[in-house]
mmCIF file of C-alpha atoms in Angstrom:
data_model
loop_
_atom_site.group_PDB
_atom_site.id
_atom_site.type_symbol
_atom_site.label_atom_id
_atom_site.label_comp_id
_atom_site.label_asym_id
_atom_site.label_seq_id
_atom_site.Cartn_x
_atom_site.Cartn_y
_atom_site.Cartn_z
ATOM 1 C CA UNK A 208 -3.837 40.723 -10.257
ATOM 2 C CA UNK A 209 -2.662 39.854 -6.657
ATOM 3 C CA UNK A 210 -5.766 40.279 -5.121
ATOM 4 C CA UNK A 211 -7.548 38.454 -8.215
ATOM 5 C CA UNK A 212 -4.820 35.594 -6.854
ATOM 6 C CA UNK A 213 -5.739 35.429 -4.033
ATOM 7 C CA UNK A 214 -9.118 35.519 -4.497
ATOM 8 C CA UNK A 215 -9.726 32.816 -7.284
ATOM 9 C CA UNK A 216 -6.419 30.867 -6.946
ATOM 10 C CA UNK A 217 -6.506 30.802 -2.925
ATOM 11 C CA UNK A 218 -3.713 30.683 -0.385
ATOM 12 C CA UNK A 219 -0.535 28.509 -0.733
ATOM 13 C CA UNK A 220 2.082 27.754 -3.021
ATOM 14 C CA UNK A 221 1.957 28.370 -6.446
ATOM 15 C CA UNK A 222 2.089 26.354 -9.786
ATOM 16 C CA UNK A 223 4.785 28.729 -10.768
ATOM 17 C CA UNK A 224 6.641 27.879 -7.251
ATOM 18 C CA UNK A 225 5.529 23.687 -8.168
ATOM 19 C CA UNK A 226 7.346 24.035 -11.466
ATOM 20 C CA UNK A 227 10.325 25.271 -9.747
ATOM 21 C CA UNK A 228 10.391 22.410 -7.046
ATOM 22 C CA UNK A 229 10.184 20.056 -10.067
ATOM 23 C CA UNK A 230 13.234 21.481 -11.870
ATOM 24 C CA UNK A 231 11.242 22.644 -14.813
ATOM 25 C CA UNK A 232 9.517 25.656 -16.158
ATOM 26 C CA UNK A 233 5.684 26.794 -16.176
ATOM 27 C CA UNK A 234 5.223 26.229 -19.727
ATOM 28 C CA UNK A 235 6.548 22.693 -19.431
ATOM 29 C CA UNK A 236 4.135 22.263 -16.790
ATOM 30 C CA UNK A 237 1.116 23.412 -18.606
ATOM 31 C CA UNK A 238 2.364 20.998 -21.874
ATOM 32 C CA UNK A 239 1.878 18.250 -19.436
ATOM 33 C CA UNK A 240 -0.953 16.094 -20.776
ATOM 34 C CA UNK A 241 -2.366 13.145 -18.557
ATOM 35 C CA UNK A 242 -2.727 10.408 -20.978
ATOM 36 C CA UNK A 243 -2.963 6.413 -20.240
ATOM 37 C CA UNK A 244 -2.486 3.101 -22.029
ATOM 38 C CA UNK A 245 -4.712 0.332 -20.053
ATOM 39 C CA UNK A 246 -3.774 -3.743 -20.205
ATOM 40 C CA UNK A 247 -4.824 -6.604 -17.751
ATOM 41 C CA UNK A 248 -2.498 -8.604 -15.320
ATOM 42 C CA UNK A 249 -3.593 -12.003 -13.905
ATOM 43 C CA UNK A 250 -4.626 -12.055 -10.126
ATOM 44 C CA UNK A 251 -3.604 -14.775 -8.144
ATOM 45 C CA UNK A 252 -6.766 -15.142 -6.035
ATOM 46 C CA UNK A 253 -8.177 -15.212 -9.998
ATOM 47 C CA UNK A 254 -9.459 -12.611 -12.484
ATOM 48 C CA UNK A 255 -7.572 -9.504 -13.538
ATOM 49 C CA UNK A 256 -6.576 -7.017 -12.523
ATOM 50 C CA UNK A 257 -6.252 -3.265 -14.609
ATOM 51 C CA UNK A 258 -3.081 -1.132 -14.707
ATOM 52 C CA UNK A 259 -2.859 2.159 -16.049
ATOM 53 C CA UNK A 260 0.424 2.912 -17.828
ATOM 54 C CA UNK A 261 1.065 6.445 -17.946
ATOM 55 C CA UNK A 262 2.901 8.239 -21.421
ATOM 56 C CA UNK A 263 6.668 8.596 -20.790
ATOM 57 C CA UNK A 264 6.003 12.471 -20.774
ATOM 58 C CA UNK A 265 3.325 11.719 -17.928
ATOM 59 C CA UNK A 266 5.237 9.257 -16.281
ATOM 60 C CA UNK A 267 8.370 11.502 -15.858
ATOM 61 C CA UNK A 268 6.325 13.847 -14.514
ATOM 62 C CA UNK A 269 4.772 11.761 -12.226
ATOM 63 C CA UNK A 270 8.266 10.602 -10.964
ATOM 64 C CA UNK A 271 9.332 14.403 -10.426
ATOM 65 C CA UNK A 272 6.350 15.281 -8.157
ATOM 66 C CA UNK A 273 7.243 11.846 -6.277
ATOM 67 C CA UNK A 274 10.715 12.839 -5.857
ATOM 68 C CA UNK A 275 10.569 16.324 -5.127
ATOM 69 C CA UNK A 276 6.992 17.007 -3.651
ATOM 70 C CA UNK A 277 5.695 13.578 -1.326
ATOM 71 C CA UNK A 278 9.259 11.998 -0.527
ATOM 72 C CA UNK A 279 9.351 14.168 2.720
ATOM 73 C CA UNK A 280 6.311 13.715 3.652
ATOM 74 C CA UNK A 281 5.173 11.492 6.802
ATOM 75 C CA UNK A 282 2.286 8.897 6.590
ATOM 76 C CA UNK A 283 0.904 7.013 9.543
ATOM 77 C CA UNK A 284 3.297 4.653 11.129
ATOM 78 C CA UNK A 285 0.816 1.723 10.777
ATOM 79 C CA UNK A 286 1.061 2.150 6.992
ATOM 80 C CA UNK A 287 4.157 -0.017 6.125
ATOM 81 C CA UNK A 288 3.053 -0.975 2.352
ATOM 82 C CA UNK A 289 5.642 1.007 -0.407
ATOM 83 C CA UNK A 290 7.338 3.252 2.802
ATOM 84 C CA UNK A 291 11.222 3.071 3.429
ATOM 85 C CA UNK A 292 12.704 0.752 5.850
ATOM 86 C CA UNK A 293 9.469 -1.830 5.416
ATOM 87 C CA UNK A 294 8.680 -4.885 3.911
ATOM 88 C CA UNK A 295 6.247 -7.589 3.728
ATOM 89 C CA UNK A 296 8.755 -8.907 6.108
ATOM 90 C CA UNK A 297 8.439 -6.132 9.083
ATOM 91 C CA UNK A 298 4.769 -6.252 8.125
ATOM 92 C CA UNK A 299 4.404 -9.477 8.872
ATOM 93 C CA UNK A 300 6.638 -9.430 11.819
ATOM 94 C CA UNK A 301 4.334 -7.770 14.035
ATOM 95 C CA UNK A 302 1.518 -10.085 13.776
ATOM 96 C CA UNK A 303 3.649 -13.180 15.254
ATOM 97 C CA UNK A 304 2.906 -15.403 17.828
ATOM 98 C CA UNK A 305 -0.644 -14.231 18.392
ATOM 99 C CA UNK A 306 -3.939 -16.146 19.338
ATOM 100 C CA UNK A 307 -5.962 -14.663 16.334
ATOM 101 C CA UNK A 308 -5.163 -13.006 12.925
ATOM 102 C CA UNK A 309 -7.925 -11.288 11.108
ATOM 103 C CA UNK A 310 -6.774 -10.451 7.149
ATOM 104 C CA UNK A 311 -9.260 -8.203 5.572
ATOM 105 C CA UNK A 312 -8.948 -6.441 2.016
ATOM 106 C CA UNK A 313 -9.914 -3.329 0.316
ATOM 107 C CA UNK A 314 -12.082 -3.561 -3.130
ATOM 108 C CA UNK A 315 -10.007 -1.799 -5.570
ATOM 109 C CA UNK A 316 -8.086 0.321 -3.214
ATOM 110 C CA UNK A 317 -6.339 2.623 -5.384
ATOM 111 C CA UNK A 318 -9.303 3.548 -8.086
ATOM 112 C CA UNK A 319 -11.532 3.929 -4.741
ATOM 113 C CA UNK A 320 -8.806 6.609 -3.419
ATOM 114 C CA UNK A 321 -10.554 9.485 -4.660
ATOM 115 C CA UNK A 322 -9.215 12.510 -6.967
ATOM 116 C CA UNK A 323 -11.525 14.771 -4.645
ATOM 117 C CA UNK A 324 -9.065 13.724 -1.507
ATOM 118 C CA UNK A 325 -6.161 13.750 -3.587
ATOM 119 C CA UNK A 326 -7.098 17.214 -3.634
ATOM 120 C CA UNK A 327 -7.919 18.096 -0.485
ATOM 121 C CA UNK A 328 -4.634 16.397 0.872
ATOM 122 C CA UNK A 329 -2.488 18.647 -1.869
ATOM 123 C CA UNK A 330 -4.507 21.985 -0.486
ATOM 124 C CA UNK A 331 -3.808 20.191 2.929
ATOM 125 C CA UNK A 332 -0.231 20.138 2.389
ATOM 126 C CA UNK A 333 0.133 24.155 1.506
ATOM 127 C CA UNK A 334 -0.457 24.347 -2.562
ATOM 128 C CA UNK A 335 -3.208 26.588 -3.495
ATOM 129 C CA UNK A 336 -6.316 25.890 -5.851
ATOM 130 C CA UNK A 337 -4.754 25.866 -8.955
ATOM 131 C CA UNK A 338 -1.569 24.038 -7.731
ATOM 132 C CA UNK A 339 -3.378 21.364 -5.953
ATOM 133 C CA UNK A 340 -6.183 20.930 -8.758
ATOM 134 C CA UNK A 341 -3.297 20.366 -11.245
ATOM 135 C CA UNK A 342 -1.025 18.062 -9.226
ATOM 136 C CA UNK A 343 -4.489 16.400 -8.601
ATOM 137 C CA UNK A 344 -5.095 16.175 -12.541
ATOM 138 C CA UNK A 345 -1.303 14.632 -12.902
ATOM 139 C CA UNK A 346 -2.192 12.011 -10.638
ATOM 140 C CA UNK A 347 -5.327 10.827 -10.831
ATOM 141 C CA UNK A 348 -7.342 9.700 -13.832
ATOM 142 C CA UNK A 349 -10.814 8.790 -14.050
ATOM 143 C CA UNK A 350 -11.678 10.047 -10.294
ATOM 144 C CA UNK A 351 -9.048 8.274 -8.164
ATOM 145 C CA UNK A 352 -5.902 6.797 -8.266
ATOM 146 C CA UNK A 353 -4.272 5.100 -11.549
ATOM 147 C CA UNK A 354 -2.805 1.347 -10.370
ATOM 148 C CA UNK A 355 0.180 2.469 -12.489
ATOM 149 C CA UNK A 356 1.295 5.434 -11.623
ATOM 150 C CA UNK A 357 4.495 6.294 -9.589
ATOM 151 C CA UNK A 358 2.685 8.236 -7.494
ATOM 152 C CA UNK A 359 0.003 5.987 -6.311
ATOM 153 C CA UNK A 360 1.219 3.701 -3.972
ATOM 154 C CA UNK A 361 2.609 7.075 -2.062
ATOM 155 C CA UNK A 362 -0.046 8.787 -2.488
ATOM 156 C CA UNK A 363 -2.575 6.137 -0.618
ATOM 157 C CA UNK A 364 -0.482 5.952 2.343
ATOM 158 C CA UNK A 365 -0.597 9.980 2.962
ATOM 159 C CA UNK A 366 -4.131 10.682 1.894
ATOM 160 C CA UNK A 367 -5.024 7.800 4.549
ATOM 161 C CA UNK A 368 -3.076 8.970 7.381
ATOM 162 C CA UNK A 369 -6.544 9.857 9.073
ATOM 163 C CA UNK A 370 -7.767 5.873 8.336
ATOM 164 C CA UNK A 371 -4.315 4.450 9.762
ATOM 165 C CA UNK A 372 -4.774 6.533 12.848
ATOM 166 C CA UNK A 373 -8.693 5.837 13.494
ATOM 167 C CA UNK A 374 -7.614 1.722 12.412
ATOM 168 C CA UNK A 375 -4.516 1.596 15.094
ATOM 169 C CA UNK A 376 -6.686 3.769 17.650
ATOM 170 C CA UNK A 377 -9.689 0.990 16.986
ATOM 171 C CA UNK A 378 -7.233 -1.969 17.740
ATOM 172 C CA UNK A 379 -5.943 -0.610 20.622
ATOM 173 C CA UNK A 380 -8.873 0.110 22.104
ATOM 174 C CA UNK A 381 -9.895 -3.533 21.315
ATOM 175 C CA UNK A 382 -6.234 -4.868 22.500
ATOM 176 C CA UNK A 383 -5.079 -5.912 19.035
ATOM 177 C CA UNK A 384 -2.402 -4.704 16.393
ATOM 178 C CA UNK A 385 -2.887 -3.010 13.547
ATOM 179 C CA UNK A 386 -1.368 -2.743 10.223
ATOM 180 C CA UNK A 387 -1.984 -1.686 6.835
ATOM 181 C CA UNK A 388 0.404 -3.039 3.736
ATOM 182 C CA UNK A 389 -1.583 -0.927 0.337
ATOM 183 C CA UNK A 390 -5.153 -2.825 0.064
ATOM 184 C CA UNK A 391 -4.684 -5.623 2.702
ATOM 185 C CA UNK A 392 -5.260 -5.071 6.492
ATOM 186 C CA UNK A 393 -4.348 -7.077 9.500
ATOM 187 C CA UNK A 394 -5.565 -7.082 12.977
ATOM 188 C CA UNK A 395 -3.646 -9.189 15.345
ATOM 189 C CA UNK A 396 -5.021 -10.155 18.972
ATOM 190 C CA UNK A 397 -3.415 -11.667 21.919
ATOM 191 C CA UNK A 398 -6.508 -13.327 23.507
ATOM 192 C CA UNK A 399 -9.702 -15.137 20.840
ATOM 193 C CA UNK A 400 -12.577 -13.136 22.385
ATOM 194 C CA UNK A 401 -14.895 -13.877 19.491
ATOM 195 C CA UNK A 402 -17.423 -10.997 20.687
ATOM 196 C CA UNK A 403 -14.546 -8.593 20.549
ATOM 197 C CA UNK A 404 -13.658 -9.164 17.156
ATOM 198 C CA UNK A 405 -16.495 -9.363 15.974
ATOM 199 C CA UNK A 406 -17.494 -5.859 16.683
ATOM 200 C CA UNK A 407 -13.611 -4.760 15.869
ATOM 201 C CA UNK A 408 -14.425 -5.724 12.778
ATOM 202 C CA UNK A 409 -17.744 -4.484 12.334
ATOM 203 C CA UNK A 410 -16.100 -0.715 13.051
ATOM 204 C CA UNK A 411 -13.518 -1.244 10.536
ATOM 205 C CA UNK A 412 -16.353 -1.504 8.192
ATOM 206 C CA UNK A 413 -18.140 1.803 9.464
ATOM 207 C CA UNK A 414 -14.684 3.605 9.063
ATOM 208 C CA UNK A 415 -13.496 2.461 5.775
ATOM 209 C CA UNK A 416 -16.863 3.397 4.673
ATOM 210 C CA UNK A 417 -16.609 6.587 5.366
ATOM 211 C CA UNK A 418 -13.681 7.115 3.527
ATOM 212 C CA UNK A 419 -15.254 5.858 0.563
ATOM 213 C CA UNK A 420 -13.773 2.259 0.615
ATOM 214 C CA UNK A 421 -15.281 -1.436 0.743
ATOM 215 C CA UNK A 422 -14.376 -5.146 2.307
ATOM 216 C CA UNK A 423 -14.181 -7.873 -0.105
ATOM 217 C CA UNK A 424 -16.433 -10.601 1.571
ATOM 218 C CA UNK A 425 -15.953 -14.372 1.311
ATOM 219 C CA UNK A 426 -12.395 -15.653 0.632
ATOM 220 C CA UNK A 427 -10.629 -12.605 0.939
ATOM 221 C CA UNK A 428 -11.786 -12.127 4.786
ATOM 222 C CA UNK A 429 -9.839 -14.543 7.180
ATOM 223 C CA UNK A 430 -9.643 -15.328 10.586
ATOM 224 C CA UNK A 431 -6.823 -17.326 11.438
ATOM 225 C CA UNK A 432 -6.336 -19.376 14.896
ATOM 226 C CA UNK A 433 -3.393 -20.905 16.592
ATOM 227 C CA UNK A 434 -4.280 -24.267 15.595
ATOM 228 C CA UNK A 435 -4.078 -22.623 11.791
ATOM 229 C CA UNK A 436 -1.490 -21.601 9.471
ATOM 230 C CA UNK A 437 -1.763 -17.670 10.227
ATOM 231 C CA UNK A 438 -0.702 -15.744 7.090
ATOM 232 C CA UNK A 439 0.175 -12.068 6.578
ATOM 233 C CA UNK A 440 1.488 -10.636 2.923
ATOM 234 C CA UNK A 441 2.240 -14.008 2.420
ATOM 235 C CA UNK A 442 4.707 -15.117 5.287
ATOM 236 C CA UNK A 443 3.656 -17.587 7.838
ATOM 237 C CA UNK A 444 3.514 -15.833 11.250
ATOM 238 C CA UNK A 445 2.570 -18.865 13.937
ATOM 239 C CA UNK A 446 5.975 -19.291 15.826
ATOM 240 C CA UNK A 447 8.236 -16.898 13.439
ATOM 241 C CA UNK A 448 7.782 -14.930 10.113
ATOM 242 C CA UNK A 449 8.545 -17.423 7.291
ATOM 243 C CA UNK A 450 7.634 -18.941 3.904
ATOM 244 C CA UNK A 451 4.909 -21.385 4.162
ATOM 245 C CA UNK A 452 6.098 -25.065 4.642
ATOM 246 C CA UNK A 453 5.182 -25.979 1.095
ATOM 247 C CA UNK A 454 7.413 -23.276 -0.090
ATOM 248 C CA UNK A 455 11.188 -23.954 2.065
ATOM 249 C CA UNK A 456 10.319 -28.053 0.806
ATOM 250 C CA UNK A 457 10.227 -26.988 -2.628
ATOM 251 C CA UNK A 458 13.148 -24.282 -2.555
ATOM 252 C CA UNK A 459 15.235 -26.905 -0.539
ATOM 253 C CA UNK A 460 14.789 -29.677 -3.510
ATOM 254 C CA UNK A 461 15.195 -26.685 -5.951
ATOM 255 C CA UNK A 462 19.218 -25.888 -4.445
ATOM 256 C CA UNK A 463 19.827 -29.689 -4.352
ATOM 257 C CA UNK A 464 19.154 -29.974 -7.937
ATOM 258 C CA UNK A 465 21.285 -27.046 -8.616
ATOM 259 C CA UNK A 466 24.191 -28.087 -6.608
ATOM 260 C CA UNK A 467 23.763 -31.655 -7.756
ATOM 261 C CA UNK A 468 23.954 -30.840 -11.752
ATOM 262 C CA UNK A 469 20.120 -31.833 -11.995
ATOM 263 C CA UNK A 470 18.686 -30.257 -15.212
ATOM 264 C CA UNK A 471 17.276 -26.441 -12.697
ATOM 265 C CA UNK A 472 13.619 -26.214 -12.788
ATOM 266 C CA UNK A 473 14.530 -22.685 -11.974
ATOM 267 C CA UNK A 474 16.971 -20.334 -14.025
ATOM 268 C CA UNK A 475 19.758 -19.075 -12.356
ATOM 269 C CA UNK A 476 18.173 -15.467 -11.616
ATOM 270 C CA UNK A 477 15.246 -16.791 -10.390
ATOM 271 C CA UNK A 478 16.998 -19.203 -8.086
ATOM 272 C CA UNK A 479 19.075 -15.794 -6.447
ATOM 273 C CA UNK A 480 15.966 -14.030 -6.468
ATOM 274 C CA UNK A 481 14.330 -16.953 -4.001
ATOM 275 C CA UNK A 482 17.476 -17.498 -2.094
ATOM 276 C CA UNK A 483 17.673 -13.228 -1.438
ATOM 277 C CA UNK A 484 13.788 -13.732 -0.400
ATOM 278 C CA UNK A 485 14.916 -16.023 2.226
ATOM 279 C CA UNK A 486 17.714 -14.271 3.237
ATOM 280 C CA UNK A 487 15.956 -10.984 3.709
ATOM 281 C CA UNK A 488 13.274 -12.684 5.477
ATOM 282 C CA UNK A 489 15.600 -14.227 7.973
ATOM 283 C CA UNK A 490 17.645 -10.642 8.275
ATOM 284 C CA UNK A 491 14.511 -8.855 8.730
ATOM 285 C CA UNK A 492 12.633 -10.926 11.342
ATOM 286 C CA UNK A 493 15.761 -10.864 13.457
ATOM 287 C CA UNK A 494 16.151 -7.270 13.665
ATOM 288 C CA UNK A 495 12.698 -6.573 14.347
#
């Protein structure tokens, strides 16, 4: 039977040794039954987008193997999107102050984040065949990753740790900075030598391709001057990381109307949860 183990199962750790790490038994495992609900969000650049609700029994699951299997684990340093410690804030922070900012995003990042290098990162990682084909079968559904899922957003940063690393190799070669926040990517560069990002950006394509991911064209892909409100997750970068303009006018003449008695366009928990944006932005950018 050991040998047969060996043989057919492979080398690693064991679903009998995953069960354990997750606090439960075997047969618990085994009951474990991937199973989805799918509704639509709005996008704000327009259309929708699709999110895949796992089952509560799924779901817990899913939050065990987070918890108690990827926590630990390291993804690239360039990867700041869903990791401890980061925000769009310290994202955005190290694109300031820079001649040219290039914003590119990936076509349906998570779905295109494969269930076939799920698996190879889980037989990466130690777990043997059948432990890494059924972690792969709790986390994936319908051949990538489920926008939905607890795992997924830490999941995409530590199957891509080979894409951060050939991205932040490519932009120093080309003298720019590099980061990665989920689906969108910035490049950053000191000096606007159009030829040189040009082809920067042309490699990113080559690379992204081979690991089985697209640019959206059009909209999407910006290149933002001096002379131009630079962007990055959201925050203006120019001079310093903040809201846009449009935004600190309107949340200014939002707090006067509160603290004059104005009827709030705003309900109270809204207004805290604008004035603790601000306030994190501002902590943030200074200790960075």
């Amino acid at each position: 039977m050991a040998l047969f183990d060996k043989l057919f199962k492979g080398k690693g750790h064991t679903v009998e040794e995953l069960a354990r790490r997750l606090g439960i038994t075997p047969g618990e495992l085994a009951a474990v039954r991937p199973s989805y609900t799918a509704f639509y969000i709005p996008k704000r650049s327009g259309g929708q987008r699709t999110i895949h609700a796992p089952s509560p029994e799924l779901k817990q699951a899913q939050r065990l193997i987070l918890r108690r299997v990827l926590a630990r684990l390291r993804s690239h340093a360039h990867a700041v999107g869903f990791e401890r410690g980061h925000s769009i804030v310290t994202n955005a922070v190290c694109h300031v102050g820079q001649s040219v900012v290039a914003k590119l995003d990936i076509v349906d990042f998570f779905a295109s984040t494969s269930a076939k290098r799920v698996e190879e990162y889980f037989r990466f990682i130690g777990w043997n065949r059948e432990a890494a084909g059924l972690l792969t079968e709790l986390c994936t559904h319908e051949g990538g990753l489920p926008q939905g899922a607890p795992t997924s957003p830490r999941l995409s940063n530590l199957v891509n740790h080979g894409l951060d690393a050939g991205l932040a190799k490519l932009a120093e070669q080309h003298g720019a900075a590099y980061t990665r926040y989920a689906d969108d990517i910035t490049f950053s560069f000191q000096r606007d030598d159009r030829a040189e990002i040009r082809m920067l950006l042309t490699l990113t394509r080559q690379i992204l391709r081979d690991y089985g991911y697209r640019l959206h064209a059009g909209r999407k892909r910006r290149i933002m001057r001096q002379h131009q409100r630079q962007e990055v997750t959201g925050l203006v970068v120019n001079r310093t990381v903040q809201l846009t303009r449009r935004t600190r006018r309107w949340l200014r003449a939002v707090k006067h109307r509160a603290e004059s008695g104005a009827e709030p366009t705003l309900t109270a928990g809204q207004l805290r949860g604008w004035l603790a944006l601000e306030h994190m932005i501002v902590k943030q950018r200074n200790a960075r």
